[in-house]
PDB file of N, CA and C in Angstrom:
ATOM      1  N   MET A   1      73.677  88.370 111.697  1.00 98.00           N
ATOM      2  CA  MET A   1      74.657  87.520 111.062  1.00 98.00           C
ATOM      3  C   MET A   1      75.848  88.372 110.646  1.00 98.00           C
ATOM      4  N   TRP A   2      76.999  87.730 110.594  1.00 98.00           N
ATOM      5  CA  TRP A   2      78.206  88.404 110.127  1.00 98.00           C
ATOM      6  C   TRP A   2      78.261  88.407 108.604  1.00 98.00           C
ATOM      7  N   TYR A   3      78.815  89.489 108.067  1.00 98.00           N
ATOM      8  CA  TYR A   3      79.012  89.618 106.626  1.00 98.00           C
ATOM      9  C   TYR A   3      80.409  90.158 106.374  1.00 98.00           C
ATOM     10  N   VAL A   4      81.052  89.621 105.331  1.00 98.00           N
ATOM     11  CA  VAL A   4      82.351  90.146 104.920  1.00 98.00           C
ATOM     12  C   VAL A   4      82.105  91.067 103.719  1.00 98.00           C
ATOM     13  N   ILE A   5      82.648  92.251 103.836  1.00 98.00           N
ATOM     14  CA  ILE A   5      82.551  93.257 102.779  1.00 98.00           C
ATOM     15  C   ILE A   5      83.967  93.482 102.274  1.00 98.00           C
ATOM     16  N   GLN A   6      84.182  93.192 101.002  1.00 98.00           N
ATOM     17  CA  GLN A   6      85.510  93.355 100.430  1.00 98.00           C
ATOM     18  C   GLN A   6      85.443  94.349  99.276  1.00 98.00           C
ATOM     19  N   GLY A   7      86.095  95.483  99.482  1.00 98.00           N
ATOM     20  CA  GLY A   7      86.189  96.485  98.433  1.00 98.00           C
ATOM     21  C   GLY A   7      87.524  96.347  97.734  1.00 98.00           C
ATOM     22  N   ARG A   8      87.509  96.404  96.419  1.00 98.00           N
ATOM     23  CA  ARG A   8      88.745  96.327  95.637  1.00 98.00           C
ATOM     24  C   ARG A   8      89.006  97.691  95.013  1.00 98.00           C
ATOM     25  N   ASP A   9      90.171  98.228  95.313  1.00 98.00           N
ATOM     26  CA  ASP A   9      90.511  99.565  94.827  1.00 98.00           C
ATOM     27  C   ASP A   9      90.655  99.597  93.312  1.00 98.00           C
ATOM     28  N   GLY A  10      90.247 100.720  92.745  1.00 97.00           N
ATOM     29  CA  GLY A  10      90.496 100.988  91.343  1.00 97.00           C
ATOM     30  C   GLY A  10      91.882 101.605  91.184  1.00 97.00           C
ATOM     31  N   ALA A  11      92.242 101.909  89.975  1.00 94.00           N
ATOM     32  CA  ALA A  11      93.544 102.522  89.681  1.00 94.00           C
ATOM     33  C   ALA A  11      93.622 103.917  90.293  1.00 94.00           C
ATOM     34  N   GLU A  12      94.809 104.273  90.720  1.00 93.00           N
ATOM     35  CA  GLU A  12      95.064 105.624  91.224  1.00 93.00           C
ATOM     36  C   GLU A  12      94.126 105.998  92.380  1.00 93.00           C
ATOM     37  N   SER A  13      93.917 105.094  93.315  1.00 97.00           N
ATOM     38  CA  SER A  13      92.942 105.331  94.385  1.00 97.00           C
ATOM     39  C   SER A  13      93.516 105.998  95.632  1.00 97.00           C
ATOM     40  N   LEU A  14      94.819 106.093  95.742  1.00 96.00           N
ATOM     41  CA  LEU A  14      95.426 106.538  96.995  1.00 96.00           C
ATOM     42  C   LEU A  14      94.973 107.939  97.407  1.00 96.00           C
ATOM     43  N   GLN A  15      94.942 108.886  96.502  1.00 97.00           N
ATOM     44  CA  GLN A  15      94.508 110.245  96.857  1.00 97.00           C
ATOM     45  C   GLN A  15      93.021 110.294  97.200  1.00 97.00           C
ATOM     46  N   ARG A  16      92.212 109.526  96.474  1.00 97.00           N
ATOM     47  CA  ARG A  16      90.777 109.477  96.778  1.00 97.00           C
ATOM     48  C   ARG A  16      90.552 108.846  98.154  1.00 97.00           C
ATOM     49  N   ARG A  17      91.354 107.829  98.482  1.00 97.00           N
ATOM     50  CA  ARG A  17      91.287 107.198  99.808  1.00 97.00           C
ATOM     51  C   ARG A  17      91.542 108.232 100.893  1.00 97.00           C
ATOM     52  N   ALA A  18      92.605 108.988 100.728  1.00 97.00           N
ATOM     53  CA  ALA A  18      92.976 109.973 101.738  1.00 97.00           C
ATOM     54  C   ALA A  18      91.865 111.003 101.933  1.00 97.00           C
ATOM     55  N   ALA A  19      91.242 111.433 100.848  1.00 98.00           N
ATOM     56  CA  ALA A  19      90.200 112.457 100.929  1.00 98.00           C
ATOM     57  C   ALA A  19      88.941 111.939 101.638  1.00 98.00           C
ATOM     58  N   ALA A  20      88.624 110.665 101.475  1.00 98.00           N
ATOM     59  CA  ALA A  20      87.385 110.122 102.041  1.00 98.00           C
ATOM     60  C   ALA A  20      87.609 109.343 103.337  1.00 98.00           C
ATOM     61  N   ARG A  21      88.839 109.239 103.786  1.00 98.00           N
ATOM     62  CA  ARG A  21      89.173 108.364 104.918  1.00 98.00           C
ATOM     63  C   ARG A  21      88.432 108.727 106.207  1.00 98.00           C
ATOM     64  N   ALA A  22      88.362 109.990 106.557  1.00 98.00           N
ATOM     65  CA  ALA A  22      87.725 110.381 107.820  1.00 98.00           C
ATOM     66  C   ALA A  22      86.253 109.942 107.849  1.00 98.00           C
ATOM     67  N   ALA A  23      85.534 110.160 106.765  1.00 98.00           N
ATOM     68  CA  ALA A  23      84.125 109.763 106.710  1.00 98.00           C
ATOM     69  C   ALA A  23      83.985 108.242 106.720  1.00 98.00           C
ATOM     70  N   HIS A  24      84.877 107.562 106.029  1.00 98.00           N
ATOM     71  CA  HIS A  24      84.872 106.093 106.001  1.00 98.00           C
ATOM     72  C   HIS A  24      85.103 105.547 107.412  1.00 98.00           C
ATOM     73  N   LEU A  25      86.098 106.076 108.109  1.00 98.00           N
ATOM     74  CA  LEU A  25      86.405 105.612 109.470  1.00 98.00           C
ATOM     75  C   LEU A  25      85.293 105.940 110.455  1.00 98.00           C
ATOM     76  N   ALA A  26      84.606 107.047 110.264  1.00 98.00           N
ATOM     77  CA  ALA A  26      83.499 107.412 111.154  1.00 98.00           C
ATOM     78  C   ALA A  26      82.380 106.369 111.083  1.00 98.00           C
ATOM     79  N   ARG A  27      82.086 105.871 109.895  1.00 98.00           N
ATOM     80  CA  ARG A  27      81.059 104.833 109.765  1.00 98.00           C
ATOM     81  C   ARG A  27      81.495 103.530 110.429  1.00 98.00           C
ATOM     82  N   LEU A  28      82.779 103.207 110.291  1.00 98.00           N
ATOM     83  CA  LEU A  28      83.292 102.001 110.947  1.00 98.00           C
ATOM     84  C   LEU A  28      83.257 102.160 112.465  1.00 98.00           C
ATOM     85  N   GLN A  29      83.588 103.351 112.940  1.00 98.00           N
ATOM     86  CA  GLN A  29      83.550 103.613 114.386  1.00 98.00           C
ATOM     87  C   GLN A  29      82.135 103.447 114.929  1.00 98.00           C
ATOM     88  N   ALA A  30      81.145 103.867 114.157  1.00 98.00           N
ATOM     89  CA  ALA A  30      79.753 103.709 114.580  1.00 98.00           C
ATOM     90  C   ALA A  30      79.391 102.228 114.713  1.00 98.00           C
ATOM     91  N   LEU A  31      79.862 101.401 113.787  1.00 98.00           N
ATOM     92  CA  LEU A  31      79.632  99.957 113.905  1.00 98.00           C
ATOM     93  C   LEU A  31      80.335  99.401 115.137  1.00 98.00           C
ATOM     94  N   LEU A  32      81.566  99.846 115.371  1.00 98.00           N
ATOM     95  CA  LEU A  32      82.324  99.394 116.537  1.00 98.00           C
ATOM     96  C   LEU A  32      81.612  99.787 117.826  1.00 98.00           C
ATOM     97  N   ASP A  33      81.174 101.028 117.904  1.00 98.00           N
ATOM     98  CA  ASP A  33      80.475 101.518 119.097  1.00 98.00           C
ATOM     99  C   ASP A  33      79.192 100.737 119.367  1.00 98.00           C
ATOM    100  N   ALA A  34      78.569 100.238 118.307  1.00 98.00           N
ATOM    101  CA  ALA A  34      77.336  99.461 118.444  1.00 98.00           C
ATOM    102  C   ALA A  34      77.616  97.978 118.703  1.00 98.00           C
ATOM    103  N   GLY A  35      78.897  97.596 118.770  1.00 98.00           N
ATOM    104  CA  GLY A  35      79.262  96.202 119.007  1.00 98.00           C
ATOM    105  C   GLY A  35      79.050  95.307 117.801  1.00 98.00           C
ATOM    106  N   ARG A  36      79.064  95.906 116.604  1.00 98.00           N
ATOM    107  CA  ARG A  36      78.756  95.161 115.381  1.00 98.00           C
ATOM    108  C   ARG A  36      79.948  94.963 114.456  1.00 98.00           C
ATOM    109  N   LEU A  37      81.136  95.438 114.844  1.00 98.00           N
ATOM    110  CA  LEU A  37      82.308  95.332 113.990  1.00 98.00           C
ATOM    111  C   LEU A  37      83.262  94.282 114.542  1.00 98.00           C
ATOM    112  N   LEU A  38      83.595  93.291 113.726  1.00 98.00           N
ATOM    113  CA  LEU A  38      84.554  92.265 114.119  1.00 98.00           C
ATOM    114  C   LEU A  38      85.970  92.700 113.760  1.00 98.00           C
ATOM    115  N   VAL A  39      86.151  93.160 112.531  1.00 98.00           N
ATOM    116  CA  VAL A  39      87.472  93.576 112.054  1.00 98.00           C
ATOM    117  C   VAL A  39      87.299  94.450 110.812  1.00 98.00           C
ATOM    118  N   ALA A  40      88.247  95.345 110.616  1.00 98.00           N
ATOM    119  CA  ALA A  40      88.239  96.182 109.411  1.00 98.00           C
ATOM    120  C   ALA A  40      89.647  96.669 109.147  1.00 98.00           C
ATOM    121  N   GLY A  41      90.008  96.762 107.881  1.00 98.00           N
ATOM    122  CA  GLY A  41      91.307  97.311 107.540  1.00 98.00           C
ATOM    123  C   GLY A  41      91.607  97.202 106.062  1.00 98.00           C
ATOM    124  N   PRO A  42      92.634  97.941 105.629  1.00 98.00           N
ATOM    125  CA  PRO A  42      93.036  97.930 104.227  1.00 98.00           C
ATOM    126  C   PRO A  42      94.031  96.810 103.939  1.00 98.00           C
ATOM    127  N   CYS A  43      94.156  96.479 102.669  1.00 98.00           N
ATOM    128  CA  CYS A  43      95.116  95.482 102.194  1.00 98.00           C
ATOM    129  C   CYS A  43      96.222  96.210 101.444  1.00 98.00           C
ATOM    130  N   PRO A  44      97.422  96.298 102.039  1.00 98.00           N
ATOM    131  CA  PRO A  44      98.521  96.994 101.370  1.00 98.00           C
ATOM    132  C   PRO A  44      98.874  96.342 100.029  1.00 98.00           C
ATOM    133  N   ALA A  45      99.284  97.159  99.068  1.00 97.00           N
ATOM    134  CA  ALA A  45      99.644  96.672  97.737  1.00 97.00           C
ATOM    135  C   ALA A  45     100.992  95.964  97.735  1.00 97.00           C
ATOM    136  N   ILE A  46     101.791  96.202  98.766  1.00 98.00           N
ATOM    137  CA  ILE A  46     103.082  95.529  98.896  1.00 98.00           C
ATOM    138  C   ILE A  46     103.171  94.922 100.289  1.00 98.00           C
ATOM    139  N   ASP A  47     104.166  94.101 100.502  1.00 97.00           N
ATOM    140  CA  ASP A  47     104.332  93.411 101.781  1.00 97.00           C
ATOM    141  C   ASP A  47     104.960  94.355 102.800  1.00 97.00           C
ATOM    142  N   ALA A  48     104.137  95.298 103.277  1.00 96.00           N
ATOM    143  CA  ALA A  48     104.609  96.285 104.245  1.00 96.00           C
ATOM    144  C   ALA A  48     103.414  96.839 105.018  1.00 96.00           C
ATOM    145  N   GLU A  49     103.633  97.109 106.294  1.00 94.00           N
ATOM    146  CA  GLU A  49     102.580  97.692 107.129  1.00 94.00           C
ATOM    147  C   GLU A  49     102.127  99.032 106.553  1.00 94.00           C
ATOM    148  N   ASP A  50     103.094  99.854 106.143  1.00 95.00           N
ATOM    149  CA  ASP A  50     102.806 101.141 105.506  1.00 95.00           C
ATOM    150  C   ASP A  50     103.325 101.074 104.074  1.00 95.00           C
ATOM    151  N   PRO A  51     102.445 100.911 103.095  1.00 97.00           N
ATOM    152  CA  PRO A  51     102.902 100.742 101.722  1.00 97.00           C
ATOM    153  C   PRO A  51     103.338 102.028 101.025  1.00 97.00           C
ATOM    154  N   GLY A  52     103.191 103.160 101.714  1.00 96.00           N
ATOM    155  CA  GLY A  52     103.597 104.431 101.109  1.00 96.00           C
ATOM    156  C   GLY A  52     102.877 104.659  99.794  1.00 96.00           C
ATOM    157  N   PRO A  53     103.598 105.137  98.771  1.00 96.00           N
ATOM    158  CA  PRO A  53     102.954 105.466  97.499  1.00 96.00           C
ATOM    159  C   PRO A  53     102.427 104.249  96.734  1.00 96.00           C
ATOM    160  N   ALA A  54     102.815 103.030  97.150  1.00 97.00           N
ATOM    161  CA  ALA A  54     102.277 101.829  96.484  1.00 97.00           C
ATOM    162  C   ALA A  54     100.779 101.700  96.750  1.00 97.00           C
ATOM    163  N   GLY A  55     100.333 102.238  97.891  1.00 96.00           N
ATOM    164  CA  GLY A  55      98.910 102.257  98.200  1.00 96.00           C
ATOM    165  C   GLY A  55      98.342 100.923  98.628  1.00 96.00           C
ATOM    166  N   PHE A  56      97.081 100.739  98.324  1.00 97.00           N
ATOM    167  CA  PHE A  56      96.324  99.585  98.795  1.00 97.00           C
ATOM    168  C   PHE A  56      95.576  98.935  97.639  1.00 97.00           C
ATOM    169  N   THR A  57      95.291  97.660  97.782  1.00 98.00           N
ATOM    170  CA  THR A  57      94.531  96.940  96.760  1.00 98.00           C
ATOM    171  C   THR A  57      93.047  96.868  97.112  1.00 98.00           C
ATOM    172  N   GLY A  58      92.711  97.218  98.350  1.00 98.00           N
ATOM    173  CA  GLY A  58      91.327  97.164  98.774  1.00 98.00           C
ATOM    174  C   GLY A  58      91.218  97.161 100.279  1.00 98.00           C
ATOM    175  N   SER A  59      90.044  96.786 100.763  1.00 98.00           N
ATOM    176  CA  SER A  59      89.764  96.752 102.198  1.00 98.00           C
ATOM    177  C   SER A  59      88.855  95.582 102.510  1.00 98.00           C
ATOM    178  N   VAL A  60      88.907  95.154 103.778  1.00 98.00           N
ATOM    179  CA  VAL A  60      88.022  94.101 104.269  1.00 98.00           C
ATOM    180  C   VAL A  60      87.333  94.607 105.531  1.00 98.00           C
ATOM    181  N   VAL A  61      86.037  94.396 105.595  1.00 98.00           N
ATOM    182  CA  VAL A  61      85.238  94.709 106.778  1.00 98.00           C
ATOM    183  C   VAL A  61      84.410  93.463 107.094  1.00 98.00           C
ATOM    184  N   ILE A  62      84.430  93.037 108.337  1.00 98.00           N
ATOM    185  CA  ILE A  62      83.526  91.977 108.771  1.00 98.00           C
ATOM    186  C   ILE A  62      82.677  92.568 109.889  1.00 98.00           C
ATOM    187  N   ALA A  63      81.379  92.631 109.613  1.00 98.00           N
ATOM    188  CA  ALA A  63      80.458  93.290 110.546  1.00 98.00           C
ATOM    189  C   ALA A  63      79.130  92.547 110.594  1.00 98.00           C
ATOM    190  N   ASN A  64      78.377  92.827 111.649  1.00 98.00           N
ATOM    191  CA  ASN A  64      77.102  92.179 111.879  1.00 98.00           C
ATOM    192  C   ASN A  64      75.969  93.053 111.362  1.00 98.00           C
ATOM    193  N   PHE A  65      75.105  92.458 110.546  1.00 98.00           N
ATOM    194  CA  PHE A  65      73.930  93.141 110.009  1.00 98.00           C
ATOM    195  C   PHE A  65      72.734  92.211 110.129  1.00 98.00           C
ATOM    196  N   ALA A  66      71.549  92.760 110.059  1.00 98.00           N
ATOM    197  CA  ALA A  66      70.328  91.969 110.179  1.00 98.00           C
ATOM    198  C   ALA A  66      70.087  91.088 108.959  1.00 98.00           C
ATOM    199  N   SER A  67      70.629  91.495 107.793  1.00 98.00           N
ATOM    200  CA  SER A  67      70.394  90.739 106.560  1.00 98.00           C
ATOM    201  C   SER A  67      71.457  91.101 105.528  1.00 98.00           C
ATOM    202  N   LEU A  68      71.527  90.282 104.500  1.00 98.00           N
ATOM    203  CA  LEU A  68      72.426  90.556 103.387  1.00 98.00           C
ATOM    204  C   LEU A  68      72.032  91.860 102.695  1.00 98.00           C
ATOM    205  N   ILE A  69      70.745  92.117 102.596  1.00 98.00           N
ATOM    206  CA  ILE A  69      70.271  93.362 101.982  1.00 98.00           C
ATOM    207  C   ILE A  69      70.776  94.564 102.771  1.00 98.00           C
ATOM    208  N   GLU A  70      70.702  94.491 104.103  1.00 98.00           N
ATOM    209  CA  GLU A  70      71.188  95.587 104.941  1.00 98.00           C
ATOM    210  C   GLU A  70      72.700  95.753 104.812  1.00 98.00           C
ATOM    211  N   ALA A  71      73.422  94.659 104.758  1.00 98.00           N
ATOM    212  CA  ALA A  71      74.884  94.722 104.607  1.00 98.00           C
ATOM    213  C   ALA A  71      75.267  95.353 103.273  1.00 98.00           C
ATOM    214  N   ARG A  72      74.567  94.965 102.211  1.00 98.00           N
ATOM    215  CA  ARG A  72      74.846  95.550 100.886  1.00 98.00           C
ATOM    216  C   ARG A  72      74.523  97.042 100.857  1.00 98.00           C
ATOM    217  N   ALA A  73      73.424  97.420 101.481  1.00 98.00           N
ATOM    218  CA  ALA A  73      73.048  98.839 101.520  1.00 98.00           C
ATOM    219  C   ALA A  73      74.103  99.641 102.273  1.00 98.00           C
ATOM    220  N   TRP A  74      74.597  99.090 103.390  1.00 98.00           N
ATOM    221  CA  TRP A  74      75.634  99.776 104.151  1.00 98.00           C
ATOM    222  C   TRP A  74      76.890  99.915 103.302  1.00 98.00           C
ATOM    223  N   ALA A  75      77.285  98.850 102.614  1.00 98.00           N
ATOM    224  CA  ALA A  75      78.483  98.885 101.774  1.00 98.00           C
ATOM    225  C   ALA A  75      78.327  99.883 100.625  1.00 98.00           C
ATOM    226  N   ASP A  76      77.164  99.906 100.010  1.00 98.00           N
ATOM    227  CA  ASP A  76      76.920 100.825  98.887  1.00 98.00           C
ATOM    228  C   ASP A  76      76.991 102.286  99.309  1.00 98.00           C
ATOM    229  N   ALA A  77      76.707 102.569 100.585  1.00 98.00           N
ATOM    230  CA  ALA A  77      76.720 103.946 101.092  1.00 98.00           C
ATOM    231  C   ALA A  77      78.088 104.367 101.633  1.00 98.00           C
ATOM    232  N   ASP A  78      79.091 103.509 101.509  1.00 98.00           N
ATOM    233  CA  ASP A  78      80.416 103.828 102.034  1.00 98.00           C
ATOM    234  C   ASP A  78      81.016 105.032 101.286  1.00 98.00           C
ATOM    235  N   PRO A  79      81.625 105.966 101.999  1.00 98.00           N
ATOM    236  CA  PRO A  79      82.269 107.109 101.351  1.00 98.00           C
ATOM    237  C   PRO A  79      83.346 106.710 100.334  1.00 98.00           C
ATOM    238  N   TYR A  80      83.980 105.562 100.518  1.00 98.00           N
ATOM    239  CA  TYR A  80      84.963 105.103  99.531  1.00 98.00           C
ATOM    240  C   TYR A  80      84.291 104.752  98.205  1.00 98.00           C
ATOM    241  N   VAL A  81      83.053 104.306  98.238  1.00 98.00           N
ATOM    242  CA  VAL A  81      82.312 104.035  97.008  1.00 98.00           C
ATOM    243  C   VAL A  81      82.010 105.360  96.317  1.00 98.00           C
ATOM    244  N   ALA A  82      81.471 106.311  97.078  1.00 97.00           N
ATOM    245  CA  ALA A  82      81.119 107.620  96.505  1.00 97.00           C
ATOM    246  C   ALA A  82      82.337 108.353  95.950  1.00 97.00           C
ATOM    247  N   ALA A  83      83.487 108.161  96.584  1.00 98.00           N
ATOM    248  CA  ALA A  83      84.710 108.855  96.157  1.00 98.00           C
ATOM    249  C   ALA A  83      85.423 108.147  95.007  1.00 98.00           C
ATOM    250  N   GLY A  84      84.943 106.971  94.633  1.00 97.00           N
ATOM    251  CA  GLY A  84      85.572 106.246  93.536  1.00 97.00           C
ATOM    252  C   GLY A  84      86.822 105.477  93.942  1.00 97.00           C
ATOM    253  N   VAL A  85      86.989 105.220  95.230  1.00 98.00           N
ATOM    254  CA  VAL A  85      88.128 104.428  95.689  1.00 98.00           C
ATOM    255  C   VAL A  85      87.974 102.985  95.219  1.00 98.00           C
ATOM    256  N   TYR A  86      86.805 102.418  95.451  1.00 98.00           N
ATOM    257  CA  TYR A  86      86.564 101.022  95.105  1.00 98.00           C
ATOM    258  C   TYR A  86      86.056 100.889  93.672  1.00 98.00           C
ATOM    259  N   ALA A  87      86.677  99.991  92.929  1.00 97.00           N
ATOM    260  CA  ALA A  87      86.195  99.655  91.592  1.00 97.00           C
ATOM    261  C   ALA A  87      85.069  98.634  91.684  1.00 97.00           C
ATOM    262  N   GLU A  88      85.098  97.816  92.746  1.00 97.00           N
ATOM    263  CA  GLU A  88      84.026  96.856  92.978  1.00 97.00           C
ATOM    264  C   GLU A  88      83.961  96.510  94.457  1.00 97.00           C
ATOM    265  N   VAL A  89      82.781  96.109  94.880  1.00 98.00           N
ATOM    266  CA  VAL A  89      82.549  95.731  96.276  1.00 98.00           C
ATOM    267  C   VAL A  89      81.772  94.419  96.299  1.00 98.00           C
ATOM    268  N   ASP A  90      82.279  93.468  97.071  1.00 98.00           N
ATOM    269  CA  ASP A  90      81.631  92.175  97.225  1.00 98.00           C
ATOM    270  C   ASP A  90      81.136  92.055  98.664  1.00 98.00           C
ATOM    271  N   VAL A  91      79.900  91.609  98.834  1.00 98.00           N
ATOM    272  CA  VAL A  91      79.312  91.418 100.163  1.00 98.00           C
ATOM    273  C   VAL A  91      78.784  89.994 100.223  1.00 98.00           C
ATOM    274  N   ARG A  92      79.217  89.255 101.244  1.00 98.00           N
ATOM    275  CA  ARG A  92      78.742  87.885 101.372  1.00 98.00           C
ATOM    276  C   ARG A  92      78.666  87.481 102.839  1.00 98.00           C
ATOM    277  N   PRO A  93      77.819  86.499 103.154  1.00 98.00           N
ATOM    278  CA  PRO A  93      77.707  86.035 104.531  1.00 98.00           C
ATOM    279  C   PRO A  93      79.031  85.448 105.025  1.00 98.00           C
ATOM    280  N   PHE A  94      79.241  85.550 106.322  1.00 98.00           N
ATOM    281  CA  PHE A  94      80.462  85.042 106.955  1.00 98.00           C
ATOM    282  C   PHE A  94      80.074  84.323 108.227  1.00 98.00           C
ATOM    283  N   ARG A  95      80.578  83.121 108.396  1.00 98.00           N
ATOM    284  CA  ARG A  95      80.298  82.362 109.600  1.00 98.00           C
ATOM    285  C   ARG A  95      81.538  82.339 110.474  1.00 98.00           C
ATOM    286  N   LEU A  96      81.464  82.986 111.606  1.00 96.00           N
ATOM    287  CA  LEU A  96      82.574  83.056 112.544  1.00 96.00           C
ATOM    288  C   LEU A  96      82.724  81.717 113.262  1.00 96.00           C
ATOM    289  N   VAL A  97      83.919  81.126 113.173  1.00 97.00           N
ATOM    290  CA  VAL A  97      84.211  79.869 113.853  1.00 97.00           C
ATOM    291  C   VAL A  97      85.219  80.093 114.975  1.00 97.00           C
ATOM    292  N   LEU A  98      86.287  80.820 114.697  1.00 94.00           N
ATOM    293  CA  LEU A  98      87.309  81.130 115.697  1.00 94.00           C
ATOM    294  C   LEU A  98      87.620  82.616 115.667  1.00 94.00           C
ATOM    295  N   PRO A  99      87.995  83.263 116.668  1.00 88.00           N
ATOM    296  CA  PRO A  99      88.178  82.740 118.016  1.00 88.00           C
ATOM    297  C   PRO A  99      86.850  82.550 118.700  1.00 88.00           C
TER     298      PRO A  99
END
């Protein structure tokens, strides 16, 4: 089943994001390589593709997992969680309708 994982950045997260980005992207790449990633990306804090020093408000990942428990465990192990980028993470089922 698909699950949406939404991480919300804490204050002053931009430098922590940069430090943990390579490890975070490696985990996403592994999901992509396994055919389990639908979409992933950050949410800019301002209306711009590259928000510069304004940074990001969080990230969204939609990926396929065997269960909600597995999706939560994967989200909890994210390098952005360990680095303190996310102040909170929400994981919930997602039903793909389109495309």
